[in-house]
CSV table of C-alpha atoms in Angstrom, one decimal:
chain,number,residue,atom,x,y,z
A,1,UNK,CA,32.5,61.4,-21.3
A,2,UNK,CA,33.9,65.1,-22.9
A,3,UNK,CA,32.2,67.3,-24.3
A,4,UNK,CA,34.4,66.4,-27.7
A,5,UNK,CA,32.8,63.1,-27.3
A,6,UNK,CA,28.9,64.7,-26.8
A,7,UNK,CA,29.9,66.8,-29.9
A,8,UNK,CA,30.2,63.8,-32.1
A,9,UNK,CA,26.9,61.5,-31.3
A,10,UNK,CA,24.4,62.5,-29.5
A,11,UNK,CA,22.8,60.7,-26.1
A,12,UNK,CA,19.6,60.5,-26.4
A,13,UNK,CA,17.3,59.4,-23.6
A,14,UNK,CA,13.5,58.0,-24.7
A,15,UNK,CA,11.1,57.7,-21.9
A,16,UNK,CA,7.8,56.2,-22.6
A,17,UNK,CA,4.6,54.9,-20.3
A,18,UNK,CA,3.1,51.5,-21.0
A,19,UNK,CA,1.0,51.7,-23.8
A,20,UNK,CA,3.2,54.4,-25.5
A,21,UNK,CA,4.9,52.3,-28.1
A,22,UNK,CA,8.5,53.2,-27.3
A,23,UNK,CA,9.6,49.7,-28.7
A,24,UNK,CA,8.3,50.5,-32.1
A,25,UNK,CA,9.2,53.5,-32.1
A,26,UNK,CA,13.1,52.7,-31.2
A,27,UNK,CA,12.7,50.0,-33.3
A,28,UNK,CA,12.5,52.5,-36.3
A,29,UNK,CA,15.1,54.7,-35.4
A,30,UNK,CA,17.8,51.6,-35.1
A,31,UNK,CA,16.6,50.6,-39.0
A,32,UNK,CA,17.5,54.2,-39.9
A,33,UNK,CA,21.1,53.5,-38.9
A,34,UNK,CA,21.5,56.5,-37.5
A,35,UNK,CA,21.1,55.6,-34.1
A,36,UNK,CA,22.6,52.8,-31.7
A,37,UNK,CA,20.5,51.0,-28.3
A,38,UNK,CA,22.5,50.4,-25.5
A,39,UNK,CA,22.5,47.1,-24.6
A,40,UNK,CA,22.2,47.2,-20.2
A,41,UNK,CA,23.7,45.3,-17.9
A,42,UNK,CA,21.5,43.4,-15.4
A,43,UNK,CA,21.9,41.0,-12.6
A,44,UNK,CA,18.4,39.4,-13.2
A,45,UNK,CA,18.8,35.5,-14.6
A,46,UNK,CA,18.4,35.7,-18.6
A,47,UNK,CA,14.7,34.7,-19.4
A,48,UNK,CA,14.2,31.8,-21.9
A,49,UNK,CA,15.4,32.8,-25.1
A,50,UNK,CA,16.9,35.7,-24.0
A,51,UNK,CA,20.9,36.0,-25.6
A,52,UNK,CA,23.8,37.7,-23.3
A,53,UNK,CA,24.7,41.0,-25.1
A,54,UNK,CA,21.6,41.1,-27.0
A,55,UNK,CA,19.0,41.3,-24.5
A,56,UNK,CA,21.3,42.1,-21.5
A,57,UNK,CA,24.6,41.6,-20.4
A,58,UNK,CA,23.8,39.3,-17.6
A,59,UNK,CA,26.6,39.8,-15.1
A,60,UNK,CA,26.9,38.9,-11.7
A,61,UNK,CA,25.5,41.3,-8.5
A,62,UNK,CA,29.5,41.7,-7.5
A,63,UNK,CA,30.7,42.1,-11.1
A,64,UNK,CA,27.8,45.1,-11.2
A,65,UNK,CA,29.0,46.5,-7.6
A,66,UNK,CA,32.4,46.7,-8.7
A,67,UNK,CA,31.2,48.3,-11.9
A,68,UNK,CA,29.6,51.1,-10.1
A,69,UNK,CA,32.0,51.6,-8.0
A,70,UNK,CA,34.6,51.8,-10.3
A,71,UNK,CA,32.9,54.6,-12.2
A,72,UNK,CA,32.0,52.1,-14.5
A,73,UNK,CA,27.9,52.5,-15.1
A,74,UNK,CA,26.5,55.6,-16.9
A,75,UNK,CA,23.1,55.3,-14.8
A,76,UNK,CA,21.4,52.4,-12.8
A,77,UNK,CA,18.4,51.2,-10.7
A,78,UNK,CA,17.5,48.4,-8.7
A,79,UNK,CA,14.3,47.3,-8.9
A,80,UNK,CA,13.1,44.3,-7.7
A,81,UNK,CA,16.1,43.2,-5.9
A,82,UNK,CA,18.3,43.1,-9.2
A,83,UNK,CA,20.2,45.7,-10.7
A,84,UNK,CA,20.0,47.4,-14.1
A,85,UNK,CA,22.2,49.8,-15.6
A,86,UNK,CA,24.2,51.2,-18.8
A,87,UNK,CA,27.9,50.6,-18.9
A,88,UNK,CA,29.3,53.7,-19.8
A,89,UNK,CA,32.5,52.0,-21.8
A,90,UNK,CA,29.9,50.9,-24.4
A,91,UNK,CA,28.2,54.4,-24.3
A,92,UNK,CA,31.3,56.1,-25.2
A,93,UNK,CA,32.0,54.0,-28.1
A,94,UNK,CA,28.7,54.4,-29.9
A,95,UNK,CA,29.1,58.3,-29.2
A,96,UNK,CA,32.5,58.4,-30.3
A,97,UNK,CA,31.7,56.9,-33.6
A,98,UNK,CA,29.1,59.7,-34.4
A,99,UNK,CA,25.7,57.6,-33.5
A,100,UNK,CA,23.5,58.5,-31.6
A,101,UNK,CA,23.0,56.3,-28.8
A,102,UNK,CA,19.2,55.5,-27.2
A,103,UNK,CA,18.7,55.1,-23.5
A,104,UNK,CA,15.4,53.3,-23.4
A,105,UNK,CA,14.9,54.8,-19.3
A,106,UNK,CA,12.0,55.6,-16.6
A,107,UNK,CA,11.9,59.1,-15.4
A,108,UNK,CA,14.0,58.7,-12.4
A,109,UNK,CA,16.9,57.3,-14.4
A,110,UNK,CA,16.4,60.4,-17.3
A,111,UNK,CA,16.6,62.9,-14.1
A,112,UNK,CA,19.9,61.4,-12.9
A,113,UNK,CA,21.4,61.3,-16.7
A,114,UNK,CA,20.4,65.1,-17.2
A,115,UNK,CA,22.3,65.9,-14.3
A,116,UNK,CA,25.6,64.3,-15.2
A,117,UNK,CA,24.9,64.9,-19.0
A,118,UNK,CA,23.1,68.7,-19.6
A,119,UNK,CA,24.1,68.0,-23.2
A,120,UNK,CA,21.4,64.5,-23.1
A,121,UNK,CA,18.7,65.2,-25.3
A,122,UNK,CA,15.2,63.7,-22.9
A,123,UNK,CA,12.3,62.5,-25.0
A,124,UNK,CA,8.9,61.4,-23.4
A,125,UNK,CA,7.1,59.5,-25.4
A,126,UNK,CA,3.2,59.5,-24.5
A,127,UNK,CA,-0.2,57.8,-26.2
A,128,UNK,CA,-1.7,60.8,-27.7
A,129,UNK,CA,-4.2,60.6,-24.4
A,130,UNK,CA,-4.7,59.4,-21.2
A,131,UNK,CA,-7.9,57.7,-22.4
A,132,UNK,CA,-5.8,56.2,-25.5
A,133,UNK,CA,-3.0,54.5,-23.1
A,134,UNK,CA,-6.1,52.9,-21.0
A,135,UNK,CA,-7.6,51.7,-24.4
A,136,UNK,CA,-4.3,50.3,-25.4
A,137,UNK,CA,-3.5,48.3,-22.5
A,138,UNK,CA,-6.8,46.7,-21.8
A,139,UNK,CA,-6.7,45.5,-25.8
A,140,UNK,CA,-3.7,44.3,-25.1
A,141,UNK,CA,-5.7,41.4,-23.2
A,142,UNK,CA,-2.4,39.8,-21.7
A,143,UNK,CA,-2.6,41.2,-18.4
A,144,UNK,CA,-4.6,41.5,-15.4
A,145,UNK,CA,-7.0,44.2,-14.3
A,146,UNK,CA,-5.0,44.8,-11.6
A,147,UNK,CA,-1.9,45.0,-13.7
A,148,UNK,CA,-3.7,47.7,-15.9
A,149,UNK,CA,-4.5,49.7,-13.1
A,150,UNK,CA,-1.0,50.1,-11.6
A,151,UNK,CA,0.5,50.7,-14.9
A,152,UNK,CA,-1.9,53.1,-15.2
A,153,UNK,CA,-1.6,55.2,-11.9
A,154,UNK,CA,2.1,54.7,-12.7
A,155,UNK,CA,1.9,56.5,-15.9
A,156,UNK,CA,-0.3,59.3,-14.4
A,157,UNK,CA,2.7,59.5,-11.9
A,158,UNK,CA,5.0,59.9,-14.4
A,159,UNK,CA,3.2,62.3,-16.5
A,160,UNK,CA,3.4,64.8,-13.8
A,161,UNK,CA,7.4,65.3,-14.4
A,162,UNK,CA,6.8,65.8,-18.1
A,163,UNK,CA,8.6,69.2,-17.3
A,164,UNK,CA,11.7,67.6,-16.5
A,165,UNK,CA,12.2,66.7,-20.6
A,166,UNK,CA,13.2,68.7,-23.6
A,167,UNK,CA,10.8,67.1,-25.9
A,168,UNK,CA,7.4,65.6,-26.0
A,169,UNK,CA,6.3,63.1,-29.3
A,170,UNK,CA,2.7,61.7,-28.8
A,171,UNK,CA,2.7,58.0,-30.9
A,172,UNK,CA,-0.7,58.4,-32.6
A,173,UNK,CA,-2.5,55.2,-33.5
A,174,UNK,CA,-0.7,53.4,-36.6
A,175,UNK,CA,1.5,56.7,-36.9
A,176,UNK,CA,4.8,55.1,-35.3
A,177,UNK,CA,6.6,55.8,-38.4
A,178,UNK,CA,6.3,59.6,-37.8
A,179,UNK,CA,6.8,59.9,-34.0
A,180,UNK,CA,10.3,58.3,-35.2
A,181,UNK,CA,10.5,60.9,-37.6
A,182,UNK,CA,9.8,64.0,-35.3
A,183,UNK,CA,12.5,62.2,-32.6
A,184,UNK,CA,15.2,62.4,-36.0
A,185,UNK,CA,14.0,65.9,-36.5
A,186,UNK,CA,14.7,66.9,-32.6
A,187,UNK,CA,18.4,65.3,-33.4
A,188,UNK,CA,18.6,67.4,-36.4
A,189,UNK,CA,17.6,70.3,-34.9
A,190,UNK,CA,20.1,70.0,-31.5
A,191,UNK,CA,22.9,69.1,-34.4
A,192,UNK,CA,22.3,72.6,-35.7
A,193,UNK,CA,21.7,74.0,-32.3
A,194,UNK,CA,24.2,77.3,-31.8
A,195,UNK,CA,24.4,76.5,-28.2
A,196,UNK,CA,25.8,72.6,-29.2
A,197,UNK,CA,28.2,74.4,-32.0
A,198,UNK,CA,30.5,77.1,-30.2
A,199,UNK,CA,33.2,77.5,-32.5
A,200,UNK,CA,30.9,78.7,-35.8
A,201,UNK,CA,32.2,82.2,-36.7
A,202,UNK,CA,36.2,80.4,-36.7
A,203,UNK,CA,35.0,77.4,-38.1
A,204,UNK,CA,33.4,79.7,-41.3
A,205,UNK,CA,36.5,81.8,-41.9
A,206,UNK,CA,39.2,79.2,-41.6
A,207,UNK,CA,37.5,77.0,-44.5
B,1,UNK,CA,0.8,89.1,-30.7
B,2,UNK,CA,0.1,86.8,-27.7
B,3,UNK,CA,1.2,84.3,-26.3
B,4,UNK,CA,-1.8,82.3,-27.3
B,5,UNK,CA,-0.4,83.0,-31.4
B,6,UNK,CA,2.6,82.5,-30.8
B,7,UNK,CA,1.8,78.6,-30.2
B,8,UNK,CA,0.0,78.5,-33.5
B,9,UNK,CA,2.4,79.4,-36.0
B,10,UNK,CA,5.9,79.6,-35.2
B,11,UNK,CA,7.7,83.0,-36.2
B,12,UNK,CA,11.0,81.8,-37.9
B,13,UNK,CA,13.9,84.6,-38.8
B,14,UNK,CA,15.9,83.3,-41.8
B,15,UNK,CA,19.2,85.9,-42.4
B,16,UNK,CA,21.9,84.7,-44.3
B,17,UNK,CA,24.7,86.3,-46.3
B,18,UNK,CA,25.0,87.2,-50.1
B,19,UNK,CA,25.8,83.8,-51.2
B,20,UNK,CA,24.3,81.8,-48.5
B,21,UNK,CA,21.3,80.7,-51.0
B,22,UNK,CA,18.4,81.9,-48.8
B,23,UNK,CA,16.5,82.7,-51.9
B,24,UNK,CA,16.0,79.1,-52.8
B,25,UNK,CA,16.0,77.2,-49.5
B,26,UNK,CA,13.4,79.7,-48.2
B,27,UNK,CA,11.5,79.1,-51.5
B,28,UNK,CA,11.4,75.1,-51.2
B,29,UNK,CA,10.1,76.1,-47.1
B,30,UNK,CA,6.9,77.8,-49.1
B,31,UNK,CA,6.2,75.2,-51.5
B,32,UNK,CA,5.8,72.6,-48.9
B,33,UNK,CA,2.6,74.9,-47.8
B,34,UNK,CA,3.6,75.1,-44.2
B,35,UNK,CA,5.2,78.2,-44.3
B,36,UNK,CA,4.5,81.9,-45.2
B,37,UNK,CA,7.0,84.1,-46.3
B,38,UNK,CA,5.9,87.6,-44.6
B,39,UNK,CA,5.8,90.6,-47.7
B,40,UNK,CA,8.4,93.7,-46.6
B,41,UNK,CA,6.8,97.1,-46.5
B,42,UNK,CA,9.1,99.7,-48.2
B,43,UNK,CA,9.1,103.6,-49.2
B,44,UNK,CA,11.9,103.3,-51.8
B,45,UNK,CA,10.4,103.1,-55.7
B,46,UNK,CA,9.1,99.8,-57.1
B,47,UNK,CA,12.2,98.2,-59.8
B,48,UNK,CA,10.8,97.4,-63.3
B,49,UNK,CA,8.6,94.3,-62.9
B,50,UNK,CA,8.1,94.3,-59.2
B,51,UNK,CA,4.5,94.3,-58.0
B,52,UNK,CA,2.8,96.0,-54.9
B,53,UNK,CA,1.9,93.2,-52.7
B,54,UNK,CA,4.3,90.8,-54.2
B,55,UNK,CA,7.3,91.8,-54.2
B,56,UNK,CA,6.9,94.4,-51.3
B,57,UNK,CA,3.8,96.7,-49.6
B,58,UNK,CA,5.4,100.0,-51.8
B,59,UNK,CA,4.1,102.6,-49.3
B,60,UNK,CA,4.9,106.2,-49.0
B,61,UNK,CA,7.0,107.8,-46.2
B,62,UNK,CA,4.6,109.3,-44.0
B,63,UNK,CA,2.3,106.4,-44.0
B,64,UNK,CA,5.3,104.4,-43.2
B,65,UNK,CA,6.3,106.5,-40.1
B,66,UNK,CA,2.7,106.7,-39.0
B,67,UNK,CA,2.6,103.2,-39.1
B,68,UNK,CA,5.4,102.9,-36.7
B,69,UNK,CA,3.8,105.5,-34.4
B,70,UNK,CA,1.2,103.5,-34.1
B,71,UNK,CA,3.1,100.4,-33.6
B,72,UNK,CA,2.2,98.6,-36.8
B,73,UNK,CA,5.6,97.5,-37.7
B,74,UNK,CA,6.8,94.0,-36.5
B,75,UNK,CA,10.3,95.5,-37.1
B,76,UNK,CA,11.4,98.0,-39.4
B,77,UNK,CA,14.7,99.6,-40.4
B,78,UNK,CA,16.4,102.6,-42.4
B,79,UNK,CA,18.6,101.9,-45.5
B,80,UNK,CA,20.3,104.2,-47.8
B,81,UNK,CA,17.3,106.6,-46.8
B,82,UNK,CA,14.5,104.5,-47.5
B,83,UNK,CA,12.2,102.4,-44.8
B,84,UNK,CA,11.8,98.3,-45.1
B,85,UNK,CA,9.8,96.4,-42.4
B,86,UNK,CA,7.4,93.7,-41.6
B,87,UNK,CA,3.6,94.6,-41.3
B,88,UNK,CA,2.6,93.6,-37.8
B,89,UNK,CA,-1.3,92.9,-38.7
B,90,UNK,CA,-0.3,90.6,-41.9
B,91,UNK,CA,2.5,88.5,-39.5
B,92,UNK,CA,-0.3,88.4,-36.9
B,93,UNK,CA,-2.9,86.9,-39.2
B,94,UNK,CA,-0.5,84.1,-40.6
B,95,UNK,CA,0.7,83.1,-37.6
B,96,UNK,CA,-2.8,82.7,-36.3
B,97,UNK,CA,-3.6,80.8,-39.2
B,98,UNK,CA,-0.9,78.0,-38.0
B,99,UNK,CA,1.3,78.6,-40.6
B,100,UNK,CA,4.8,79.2,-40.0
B,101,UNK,CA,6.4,82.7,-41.1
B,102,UNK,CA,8.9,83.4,-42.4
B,103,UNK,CA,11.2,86.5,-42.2
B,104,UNK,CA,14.1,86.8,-44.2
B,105,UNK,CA,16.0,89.6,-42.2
B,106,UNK,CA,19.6,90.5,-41.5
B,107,UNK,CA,21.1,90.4,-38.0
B,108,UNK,CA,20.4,93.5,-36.8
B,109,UNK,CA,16.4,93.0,-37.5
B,110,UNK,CA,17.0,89.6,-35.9
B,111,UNK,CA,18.1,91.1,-32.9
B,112,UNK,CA,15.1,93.2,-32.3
B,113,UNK,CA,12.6,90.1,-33.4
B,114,UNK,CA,14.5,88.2,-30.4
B,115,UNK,CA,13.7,91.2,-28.1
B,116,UNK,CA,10.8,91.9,-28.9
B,117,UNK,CA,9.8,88.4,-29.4
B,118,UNK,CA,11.6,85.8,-27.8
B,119,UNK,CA,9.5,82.8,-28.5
B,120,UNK,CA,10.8,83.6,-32.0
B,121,UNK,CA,13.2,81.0,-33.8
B,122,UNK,CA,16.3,82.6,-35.6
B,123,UNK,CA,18.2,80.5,-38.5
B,124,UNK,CA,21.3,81.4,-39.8
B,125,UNK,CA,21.8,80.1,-43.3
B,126,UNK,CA,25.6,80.3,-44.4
B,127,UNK,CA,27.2,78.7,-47.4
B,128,UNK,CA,29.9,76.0,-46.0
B,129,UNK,CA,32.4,77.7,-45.1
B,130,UNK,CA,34.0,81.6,-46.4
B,131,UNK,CA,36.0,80.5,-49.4
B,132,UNK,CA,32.9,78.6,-50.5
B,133,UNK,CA,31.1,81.8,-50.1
B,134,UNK,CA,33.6,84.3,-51.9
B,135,UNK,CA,33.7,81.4,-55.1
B,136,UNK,CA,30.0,81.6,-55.2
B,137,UNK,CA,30.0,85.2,-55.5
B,138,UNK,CA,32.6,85.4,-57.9
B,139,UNK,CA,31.5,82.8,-59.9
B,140,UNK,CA,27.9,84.9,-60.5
B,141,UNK,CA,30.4,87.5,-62.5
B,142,UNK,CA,27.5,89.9,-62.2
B,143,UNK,CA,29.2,92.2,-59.7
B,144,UNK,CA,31.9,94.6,-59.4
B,145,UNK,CA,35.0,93.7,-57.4
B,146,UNK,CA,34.4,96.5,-55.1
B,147,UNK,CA,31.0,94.9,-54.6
B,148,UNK,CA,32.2,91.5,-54.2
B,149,UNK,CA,34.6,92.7,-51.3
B,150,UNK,CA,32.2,95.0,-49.5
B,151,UNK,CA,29.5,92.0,-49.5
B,152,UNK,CA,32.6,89.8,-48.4
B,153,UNK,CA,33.7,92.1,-45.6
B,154,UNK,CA,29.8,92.6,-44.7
B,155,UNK,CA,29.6,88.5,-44.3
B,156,UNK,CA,32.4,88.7,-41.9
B,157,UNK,CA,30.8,91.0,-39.9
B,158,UNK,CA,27.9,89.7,-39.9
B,159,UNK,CA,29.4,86.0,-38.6
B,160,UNK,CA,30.7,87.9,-35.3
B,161,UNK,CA,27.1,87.5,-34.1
B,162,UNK,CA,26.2,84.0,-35.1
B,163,UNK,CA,25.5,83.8,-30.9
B,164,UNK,CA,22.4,85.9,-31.5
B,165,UNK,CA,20.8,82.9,-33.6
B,166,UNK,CA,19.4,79.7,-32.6
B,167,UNK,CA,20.3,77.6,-35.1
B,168,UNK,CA,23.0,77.4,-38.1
B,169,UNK,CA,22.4,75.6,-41.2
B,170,UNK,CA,24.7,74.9,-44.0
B,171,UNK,CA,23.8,75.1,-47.4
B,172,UNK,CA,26.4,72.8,-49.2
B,173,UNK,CA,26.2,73.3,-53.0
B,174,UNK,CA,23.3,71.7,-54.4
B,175,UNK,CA,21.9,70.4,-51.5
B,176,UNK,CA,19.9,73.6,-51.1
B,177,UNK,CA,16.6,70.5,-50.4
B,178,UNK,CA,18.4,69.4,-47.4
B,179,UNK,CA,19.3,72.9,-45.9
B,180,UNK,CA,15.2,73.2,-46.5
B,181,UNK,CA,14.8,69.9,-45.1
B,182,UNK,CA,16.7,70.6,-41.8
B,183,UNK,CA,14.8,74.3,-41.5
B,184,UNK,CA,11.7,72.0,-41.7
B,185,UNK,CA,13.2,70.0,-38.8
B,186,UNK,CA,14.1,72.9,-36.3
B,187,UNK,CA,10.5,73.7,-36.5
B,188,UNK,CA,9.2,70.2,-35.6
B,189,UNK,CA,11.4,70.4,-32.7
B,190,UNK,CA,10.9,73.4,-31.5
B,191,UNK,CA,7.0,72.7,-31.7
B,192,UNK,CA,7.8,69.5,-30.1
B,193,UNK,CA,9.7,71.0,-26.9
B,194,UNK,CA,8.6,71.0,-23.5
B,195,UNK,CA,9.1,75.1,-23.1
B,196,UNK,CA,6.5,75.5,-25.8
B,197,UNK,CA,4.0,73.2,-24.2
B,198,UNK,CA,3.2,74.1,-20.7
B,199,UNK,CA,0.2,72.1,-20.0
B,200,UNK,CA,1.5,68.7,-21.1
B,201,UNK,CA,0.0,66.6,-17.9
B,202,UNK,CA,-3.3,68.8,-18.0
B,203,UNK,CA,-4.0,67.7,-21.4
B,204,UNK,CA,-3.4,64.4,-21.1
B,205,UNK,CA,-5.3,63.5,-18.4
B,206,UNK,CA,-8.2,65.3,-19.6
B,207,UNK,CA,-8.3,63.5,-23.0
């Protein structure tokens, strides 16, 4: 990916703990049609209901080795014994077109996208409080207390690399419409950003 | 002004040359009641119909320098032999209020703001591009050629050091609204981003 190609859409990464509402929130920016999700690639069997290049593109583990090694996959985790990842064709496209595409990833895979993209833009998207996440996933009342509890110390072992985003948006209770609108803000404002717009004094005098 | 203000109210430098339409995008930012435009102190003579307090502070010359002795001035400079600057105490109290100021100061000023205070965000507002600029001021037929050009020439100078700013917005004929609405934006973000919230993880768990 060029930096001609960052200059058009942006790549915009949205992390988000259990509880945080990162669906909803994503969910609003796609209506916008402003922005594009990247559909991943993943080796895991589709679940029921789930549609190839909807939900996933369900490929094979050698298809996805091949992929990697041929430079072919933005970022990508195993977890679980499968693979997930973003093909970076795709990625291009979207950016190329002038969307801005949405990485719905966990911390580790934001960390390795900053480093081969500085131009990325990271989100973390958090429950306005620790004590709101908890409340949100035990209302929830689809999981075990176990679950809870690991999603929870999960979350509290997230929050400690907070530093390693640009931006933080809290999702306030029945407020998901604006935490959308403060992550279009952020794109507006790195859009205008001097440092993303290095040509501005020859760009003025020339029109 | 601390640290501590500074994460109240954001201090926001608007410059923008003759023609840019900083007048009326900076007046739609006060009529949304999150912003306060900061009122200039000056030494030179109040015009017919401006108001002490309103318009400008109209002080005289040795109250002016004393102030700067005693470091009262936010910034200040000298033009054709008179004094302008901001009124440190007044910024102080608005940006402890929460509200956002705003200074509408030319490059140089901006580049002592940034110095002195680099948690400060600087806008550059330009028209869309130079010919736009020169039709605009031409088609005000209130000034002399001479004028026209030296304001022209000023512009281009003044462009040279769009790399001091943080931002550039464009204010596209009649859509003075949006270059407000994009200001508006760069401010969300900026309150939004990580480097302006140290104690994300702290305040999280403890809430």
């Amino acid at each position: 990916m060029t930096a001609n190609i960052m200059n058009k859409g942006l790549l915009i990464v949205v992390s988000g703990p259990a509880g945080s509402g990162k669906g909803t929130v994503n969910a609003h920016l796609l209506n916008s049609g402003e922005f594009v999700y990247s559909v991943s690639a993943t080796t895991r069997a589709p679940r029921p209901g789930e549609i190839d290049g909807i939900n996933y593109h369900f490929i094979t583990k050698d298809e996805f080795k091949s992929r990697i090694e041929r430079g072919d996959m933005l970022e990508y985790t195993e977890y679980c014994g499968n693979f997930y990842g973003t093909p970076k064709k795709e990625a291009e496209d979207v950016l190329a077109s002038g969307k801005n595409l949405i990485l719905e990833i966990e911390v580790e895979g934001a960390q390795n996208i900053k480093k081969k993209y500085p131009d990325a833009v990271l989100v973390l998207l958090l429950p306005p409080s620790y004590s709101v996440q908890e409340a949100r996933l035990r209302g929830r009342g689809t999981e075990t207390e176990e679950k809870i509890r690991l999603r929870l110390e999960r979350a509290k072992e997230e929050i400690a690399f907070a530093n390693v985003y640009d931006y933080v948006v809290y999702n306030r209770d029945g407020l998901d419409r604006e935490a959308a609108e403060e992550i279009r803000a952020i794109v507006t404002a790195e859009k205008s950003s001097v440092s993303r717009n290095p040509h501005i004094a020859e760009n003025y005098l020339n029109n």
